[in-house]
XYZ file of N, CA and C in Angstrom:
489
model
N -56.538 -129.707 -18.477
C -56.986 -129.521 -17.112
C -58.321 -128.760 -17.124
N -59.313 -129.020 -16.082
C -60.485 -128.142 -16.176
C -61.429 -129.078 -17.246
N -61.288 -129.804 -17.767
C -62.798 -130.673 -18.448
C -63.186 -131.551 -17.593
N -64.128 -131.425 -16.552
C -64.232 -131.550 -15.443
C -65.903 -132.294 -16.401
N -66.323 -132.932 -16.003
C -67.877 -133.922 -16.081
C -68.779 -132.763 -14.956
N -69.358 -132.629 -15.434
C -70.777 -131.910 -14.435
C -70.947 -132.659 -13.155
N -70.596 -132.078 -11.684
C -71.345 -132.461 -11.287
C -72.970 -132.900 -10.622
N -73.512 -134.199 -10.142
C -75.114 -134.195 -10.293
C -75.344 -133.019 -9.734
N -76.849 -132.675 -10.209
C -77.224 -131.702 -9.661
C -78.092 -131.660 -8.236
N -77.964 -133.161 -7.697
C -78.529 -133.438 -6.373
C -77.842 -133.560 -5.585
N -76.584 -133.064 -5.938
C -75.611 -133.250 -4.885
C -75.538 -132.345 -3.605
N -75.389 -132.635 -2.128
C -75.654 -131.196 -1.304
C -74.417 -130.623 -1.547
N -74.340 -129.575 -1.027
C -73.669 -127.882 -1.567
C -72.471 -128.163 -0.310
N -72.374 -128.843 0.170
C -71.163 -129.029 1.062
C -70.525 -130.276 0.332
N -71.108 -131.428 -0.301
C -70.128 -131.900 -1.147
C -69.552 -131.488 -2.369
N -70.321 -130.461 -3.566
C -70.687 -130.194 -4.155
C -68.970 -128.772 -3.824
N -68.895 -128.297 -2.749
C -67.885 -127.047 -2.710
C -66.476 -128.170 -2.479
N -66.800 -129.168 -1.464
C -65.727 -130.128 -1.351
C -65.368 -130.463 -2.438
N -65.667 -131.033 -3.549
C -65.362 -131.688 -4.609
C -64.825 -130.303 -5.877
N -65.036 -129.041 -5.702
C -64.791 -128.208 -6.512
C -63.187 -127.959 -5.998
N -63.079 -127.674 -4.698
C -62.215 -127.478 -4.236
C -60.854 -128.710 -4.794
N -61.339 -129.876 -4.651
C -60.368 -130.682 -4.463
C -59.951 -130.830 -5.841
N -61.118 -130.509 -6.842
C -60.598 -130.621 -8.170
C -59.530 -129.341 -8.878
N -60.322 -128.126 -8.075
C -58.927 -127.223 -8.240
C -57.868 -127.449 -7.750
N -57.835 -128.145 -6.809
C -56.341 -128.612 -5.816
C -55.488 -129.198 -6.601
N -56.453 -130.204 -7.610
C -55.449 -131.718 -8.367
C -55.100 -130.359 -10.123
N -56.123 -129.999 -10.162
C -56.048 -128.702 -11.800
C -54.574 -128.338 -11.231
N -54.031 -127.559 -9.882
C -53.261 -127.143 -9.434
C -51.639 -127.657 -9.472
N -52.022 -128.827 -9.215
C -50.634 -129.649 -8.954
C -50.209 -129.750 -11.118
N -51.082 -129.587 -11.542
C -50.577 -129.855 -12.772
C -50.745 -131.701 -13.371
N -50.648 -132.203 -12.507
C -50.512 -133.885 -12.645
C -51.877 -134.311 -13.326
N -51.418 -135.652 -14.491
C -53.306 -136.451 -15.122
C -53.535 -136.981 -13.585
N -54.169 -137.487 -13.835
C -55.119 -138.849 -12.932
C -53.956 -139.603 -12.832
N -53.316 -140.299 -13.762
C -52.369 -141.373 -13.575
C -51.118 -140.639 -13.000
N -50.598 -139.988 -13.285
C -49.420 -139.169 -12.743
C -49.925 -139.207 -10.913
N -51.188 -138.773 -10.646
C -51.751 -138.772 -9.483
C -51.578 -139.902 -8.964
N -51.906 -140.650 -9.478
C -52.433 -142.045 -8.583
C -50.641 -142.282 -8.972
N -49.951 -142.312 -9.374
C -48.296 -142.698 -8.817
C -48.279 -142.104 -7.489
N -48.259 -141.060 -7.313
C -47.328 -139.906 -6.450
C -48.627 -140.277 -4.916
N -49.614 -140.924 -4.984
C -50.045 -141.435 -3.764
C -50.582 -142.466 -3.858
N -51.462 -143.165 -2.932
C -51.498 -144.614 -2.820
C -53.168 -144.791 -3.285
N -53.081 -144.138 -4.104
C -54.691 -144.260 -4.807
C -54.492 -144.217 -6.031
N -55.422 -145.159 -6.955
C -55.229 -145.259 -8.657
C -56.379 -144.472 -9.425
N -56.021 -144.469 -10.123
C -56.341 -143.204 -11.410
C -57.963 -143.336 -11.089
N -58.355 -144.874 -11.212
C -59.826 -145.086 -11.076
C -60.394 -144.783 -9.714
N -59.785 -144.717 -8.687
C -60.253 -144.243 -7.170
C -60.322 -142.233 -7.572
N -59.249 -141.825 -8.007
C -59.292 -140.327 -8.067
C -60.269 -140.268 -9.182
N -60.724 -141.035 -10.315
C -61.875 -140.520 -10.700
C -63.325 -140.371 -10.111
N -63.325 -141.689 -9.347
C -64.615 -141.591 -8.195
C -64.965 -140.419 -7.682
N -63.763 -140.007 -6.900
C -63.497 -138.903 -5.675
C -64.008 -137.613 -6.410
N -63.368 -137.493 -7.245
C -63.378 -136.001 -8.308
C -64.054 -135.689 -8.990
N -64.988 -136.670 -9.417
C -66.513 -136.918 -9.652
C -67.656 -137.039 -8.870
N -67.262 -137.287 -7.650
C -68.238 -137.101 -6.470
C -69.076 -138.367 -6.443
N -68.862 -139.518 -6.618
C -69.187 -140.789 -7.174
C -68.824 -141.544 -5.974
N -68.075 -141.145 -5.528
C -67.707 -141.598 -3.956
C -66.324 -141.135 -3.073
N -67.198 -140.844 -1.651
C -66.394 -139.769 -1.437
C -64.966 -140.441 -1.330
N -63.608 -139.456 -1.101
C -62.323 -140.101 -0.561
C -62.114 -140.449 0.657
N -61.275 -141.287 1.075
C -60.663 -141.201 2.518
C -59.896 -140.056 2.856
N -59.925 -139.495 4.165
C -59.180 -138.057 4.591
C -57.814 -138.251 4.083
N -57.515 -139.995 4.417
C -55.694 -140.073 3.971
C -55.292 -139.714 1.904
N -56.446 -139.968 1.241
C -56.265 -139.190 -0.295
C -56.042 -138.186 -0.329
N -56.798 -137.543 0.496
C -57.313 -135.877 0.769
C -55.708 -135.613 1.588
N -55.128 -135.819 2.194
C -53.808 -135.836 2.761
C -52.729 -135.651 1.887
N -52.944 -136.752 1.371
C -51.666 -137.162 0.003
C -51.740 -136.426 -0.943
N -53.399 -135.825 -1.422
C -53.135 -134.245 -2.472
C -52.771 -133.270 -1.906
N -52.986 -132.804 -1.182
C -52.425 -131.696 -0.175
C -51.085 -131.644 -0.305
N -50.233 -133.113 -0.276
C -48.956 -132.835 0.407
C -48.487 -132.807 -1.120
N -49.322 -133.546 -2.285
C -48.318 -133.933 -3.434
C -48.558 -132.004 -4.481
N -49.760 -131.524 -3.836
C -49.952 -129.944 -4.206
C -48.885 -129.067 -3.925
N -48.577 -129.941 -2.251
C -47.144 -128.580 -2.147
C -48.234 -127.735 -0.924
N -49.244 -127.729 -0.542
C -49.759 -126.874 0.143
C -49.668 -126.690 1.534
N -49.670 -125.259 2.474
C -49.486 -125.252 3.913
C -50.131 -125.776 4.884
N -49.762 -126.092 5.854
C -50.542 -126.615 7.068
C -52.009 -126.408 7.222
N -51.900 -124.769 6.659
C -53.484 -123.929 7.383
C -54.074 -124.821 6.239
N -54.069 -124.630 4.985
C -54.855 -124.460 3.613
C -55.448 -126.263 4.397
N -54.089 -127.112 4.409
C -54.050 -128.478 4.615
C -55.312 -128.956 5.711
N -54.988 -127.660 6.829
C -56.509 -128.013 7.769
C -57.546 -127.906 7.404
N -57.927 -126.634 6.129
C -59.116 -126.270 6.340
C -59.713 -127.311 4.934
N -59.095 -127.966 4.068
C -59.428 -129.370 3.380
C -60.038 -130.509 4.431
N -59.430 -130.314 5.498
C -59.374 -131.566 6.202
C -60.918 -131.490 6.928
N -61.152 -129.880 7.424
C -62.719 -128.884 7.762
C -63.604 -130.202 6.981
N -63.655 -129.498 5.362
C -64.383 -129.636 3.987
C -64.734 -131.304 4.002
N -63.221 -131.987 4.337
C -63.789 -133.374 4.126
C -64.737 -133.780 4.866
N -64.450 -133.383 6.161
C -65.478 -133.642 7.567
C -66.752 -133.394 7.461
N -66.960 -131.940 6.221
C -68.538 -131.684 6.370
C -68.763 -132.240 5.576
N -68.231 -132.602 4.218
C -68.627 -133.311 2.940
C -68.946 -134.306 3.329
N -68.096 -135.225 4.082
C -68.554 -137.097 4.439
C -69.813 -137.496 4.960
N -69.977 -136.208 5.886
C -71.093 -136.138 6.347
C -72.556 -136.085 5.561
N -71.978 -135.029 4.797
C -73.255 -134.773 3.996
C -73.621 -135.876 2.819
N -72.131 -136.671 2.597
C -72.317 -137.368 1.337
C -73.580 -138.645 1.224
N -74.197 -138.609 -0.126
C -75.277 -139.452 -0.286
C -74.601 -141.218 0.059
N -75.414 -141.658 1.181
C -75.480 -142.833 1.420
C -76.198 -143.919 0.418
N -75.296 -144.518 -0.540
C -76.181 -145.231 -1.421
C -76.380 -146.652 -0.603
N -77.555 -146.783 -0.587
C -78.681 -148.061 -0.153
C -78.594 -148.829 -1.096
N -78.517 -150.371 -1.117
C -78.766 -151.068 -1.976
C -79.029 -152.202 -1.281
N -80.018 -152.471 -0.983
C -80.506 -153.142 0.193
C -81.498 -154.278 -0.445
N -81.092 -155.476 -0.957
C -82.110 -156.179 -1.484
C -82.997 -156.978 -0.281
N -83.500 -157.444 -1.153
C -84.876 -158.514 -0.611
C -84.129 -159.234 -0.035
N -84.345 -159.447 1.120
C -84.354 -160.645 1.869
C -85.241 -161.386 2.778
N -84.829 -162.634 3.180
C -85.532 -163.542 4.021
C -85.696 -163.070 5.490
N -86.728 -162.728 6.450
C -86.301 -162.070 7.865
C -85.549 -163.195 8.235
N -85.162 -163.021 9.545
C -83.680 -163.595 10.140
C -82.310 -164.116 9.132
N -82.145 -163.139 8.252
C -80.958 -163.635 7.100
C -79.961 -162.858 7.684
N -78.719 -163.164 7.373
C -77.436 -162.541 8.555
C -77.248 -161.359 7.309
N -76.555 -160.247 7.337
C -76.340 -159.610 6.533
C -75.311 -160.031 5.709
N -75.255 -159.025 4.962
C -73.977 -159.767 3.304
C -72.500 -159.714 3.870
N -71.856 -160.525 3.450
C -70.584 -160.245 3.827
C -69.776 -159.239 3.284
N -68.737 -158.275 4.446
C -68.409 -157.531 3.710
C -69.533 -156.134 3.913
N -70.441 -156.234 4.633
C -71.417 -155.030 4.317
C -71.600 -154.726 6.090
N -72.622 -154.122 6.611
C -72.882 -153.972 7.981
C -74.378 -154.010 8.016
N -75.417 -154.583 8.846
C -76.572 -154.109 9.112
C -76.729 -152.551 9.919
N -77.678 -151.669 9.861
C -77.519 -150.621 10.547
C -79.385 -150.225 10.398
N -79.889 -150.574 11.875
C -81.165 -150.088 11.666
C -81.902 -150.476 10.660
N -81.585 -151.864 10.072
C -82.108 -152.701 9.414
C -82.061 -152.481 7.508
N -81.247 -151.691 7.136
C -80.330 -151.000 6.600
C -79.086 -152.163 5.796
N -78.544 -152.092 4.914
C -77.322 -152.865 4.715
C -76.356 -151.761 3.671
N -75.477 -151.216 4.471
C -74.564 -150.684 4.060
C -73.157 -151.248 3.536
N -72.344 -150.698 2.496
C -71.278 -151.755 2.353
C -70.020 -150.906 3.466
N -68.868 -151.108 3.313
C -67.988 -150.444 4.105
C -67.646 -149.061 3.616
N -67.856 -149.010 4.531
C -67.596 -147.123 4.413
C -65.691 -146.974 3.669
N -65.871 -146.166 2.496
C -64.377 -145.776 2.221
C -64.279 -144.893 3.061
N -64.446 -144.215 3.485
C -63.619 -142.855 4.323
C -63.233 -143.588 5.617
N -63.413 -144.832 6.544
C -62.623 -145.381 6.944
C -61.711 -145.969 6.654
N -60.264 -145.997 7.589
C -59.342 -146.847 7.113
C -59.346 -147.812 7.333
N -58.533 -149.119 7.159
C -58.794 -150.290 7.455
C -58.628 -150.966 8.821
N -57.588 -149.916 9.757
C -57.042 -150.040 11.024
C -59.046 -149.815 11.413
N -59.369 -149.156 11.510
C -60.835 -148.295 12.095
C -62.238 -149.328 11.748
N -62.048 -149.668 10.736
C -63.394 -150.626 10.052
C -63.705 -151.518 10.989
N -64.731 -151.817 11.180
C -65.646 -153.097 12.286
C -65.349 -154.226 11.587
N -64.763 -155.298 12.375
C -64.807 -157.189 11.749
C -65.579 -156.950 10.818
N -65.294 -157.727 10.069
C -66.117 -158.793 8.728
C -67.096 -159.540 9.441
N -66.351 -160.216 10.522
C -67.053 -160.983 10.599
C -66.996 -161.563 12.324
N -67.695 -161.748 13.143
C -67.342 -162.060 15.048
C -67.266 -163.417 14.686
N -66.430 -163.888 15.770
C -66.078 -165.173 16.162
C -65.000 -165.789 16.921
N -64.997 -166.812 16.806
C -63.314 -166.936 17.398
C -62.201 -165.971 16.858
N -61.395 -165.564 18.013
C -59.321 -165.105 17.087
C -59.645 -166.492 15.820
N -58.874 -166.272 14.870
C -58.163 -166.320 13.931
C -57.263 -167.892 14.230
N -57.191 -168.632 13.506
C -56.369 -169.302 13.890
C -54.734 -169.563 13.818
N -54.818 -168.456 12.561
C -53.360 -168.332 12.450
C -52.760 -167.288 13.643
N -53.961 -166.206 14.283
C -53.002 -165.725 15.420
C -52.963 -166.694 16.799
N -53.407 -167.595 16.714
C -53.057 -168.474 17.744
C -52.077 -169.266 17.382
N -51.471 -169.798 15.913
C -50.650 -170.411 15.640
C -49.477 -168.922 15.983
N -49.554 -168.326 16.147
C -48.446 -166.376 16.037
C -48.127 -166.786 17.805
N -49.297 -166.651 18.282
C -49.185 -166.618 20.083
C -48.100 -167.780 20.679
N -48.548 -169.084 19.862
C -48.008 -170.221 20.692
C -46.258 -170.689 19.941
N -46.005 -170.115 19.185
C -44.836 -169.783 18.381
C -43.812 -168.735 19.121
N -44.621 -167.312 19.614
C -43.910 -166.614 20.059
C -43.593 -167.110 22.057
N -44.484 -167.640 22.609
C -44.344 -168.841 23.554
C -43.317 -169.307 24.221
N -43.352 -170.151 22.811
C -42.388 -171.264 22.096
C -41.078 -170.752 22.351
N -40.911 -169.223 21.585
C -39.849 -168.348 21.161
C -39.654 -167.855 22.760
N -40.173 -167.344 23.625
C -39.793 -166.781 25.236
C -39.324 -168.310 25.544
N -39.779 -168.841 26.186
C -39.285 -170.271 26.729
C -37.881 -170.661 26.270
N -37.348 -170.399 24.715
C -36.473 -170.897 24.298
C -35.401 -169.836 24.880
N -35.922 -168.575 24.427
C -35.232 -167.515 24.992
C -34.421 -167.676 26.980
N -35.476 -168.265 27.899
C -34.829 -168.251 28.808
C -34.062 -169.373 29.059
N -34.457 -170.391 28.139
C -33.485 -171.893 28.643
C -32.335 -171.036 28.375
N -32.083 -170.454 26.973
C -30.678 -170.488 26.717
C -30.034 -169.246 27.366
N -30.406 -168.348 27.938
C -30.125 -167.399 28.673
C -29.707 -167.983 30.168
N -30.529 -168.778 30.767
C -29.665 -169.824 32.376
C -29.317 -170.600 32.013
N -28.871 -170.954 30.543
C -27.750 -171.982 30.274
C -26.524 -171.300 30.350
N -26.618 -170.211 29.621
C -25.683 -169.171 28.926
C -24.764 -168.412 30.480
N -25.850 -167.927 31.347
C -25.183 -166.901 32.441
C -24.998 -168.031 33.550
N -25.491 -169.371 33.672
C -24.942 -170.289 34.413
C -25.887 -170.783 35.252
């Protein structure tokens, strides 16, 4: 525990305390990386990202060490503080190639102020913006006209049933 990789030295000082913190949190629990990534819904290679400062976590990782640490509510809020200022502060990597003007952006990524970002991890997936606008889906219209299907059937046999 504690052979920790340096972190960069361009890192700002609010990710830089976030990431010290969280690595004493995981030193704490006693658990490797893999022991970790069992006991929550993140794998060994996501908690190396995080703990390396390589990219930040989602609050729900930051949740799941907390709870798999054993730690109190307060301690639990003021992680939750740290993530908020860290995400904030964390380096936005750009990788924004050449393109053609009027080219739609990459899939999977977002335009932003002309900008191409990929999806943010610290959102969850409930929270993330479409992939992609367009029509519903066609399988939830095949869901809609099924469940329909399913009421209609429901009342035939219900004023068959009560008379």
């Amino acid at each position: 525990m504690g052979a920790w990789q340096p972190l960069p030295d361009d890192l700002p000082s609010e990710v830089r305390h976030f990431v010290e913190q969280l690595r004493q949190l995981k030193d704490r629990t006693g658990l490797s990386l893999v022991a970790l990534g069992a006991r929550t819904a993140y794998s060994k290679s996501s908690w190396q990202r995080y703990l390396n400062a390589t990219q930040p976590p989602p609050r729900q990782a930051v949740v799941a060490l907390c709870r798999v640490a054993g730690i109190g509510k307060d301690e639990a809020e003021r992680f939750g503080v740290r993530w908020e200022l860290a995400v904030q502060a964390w380096p936005k990597p750009v990788t924004v190639p050449e393109k053609p003007e009027g080219a739609a952006p990459a899939v999977g990524g977002a335009e932003i102020d002309g900008e191409e970002y990929e999806d943010d991890p610290t959102l969850p997936w409930w929270d993330a913006p479409p992939r992609t606008s367009g029509p519903p889906s066609r399988r939830l219209l095949i869901v809609a006209v099924g469940l329909a299907v399913l009421l209609v059937l429901a009342v035939v046999i219900g004023a068959v049933a009560l008379g």
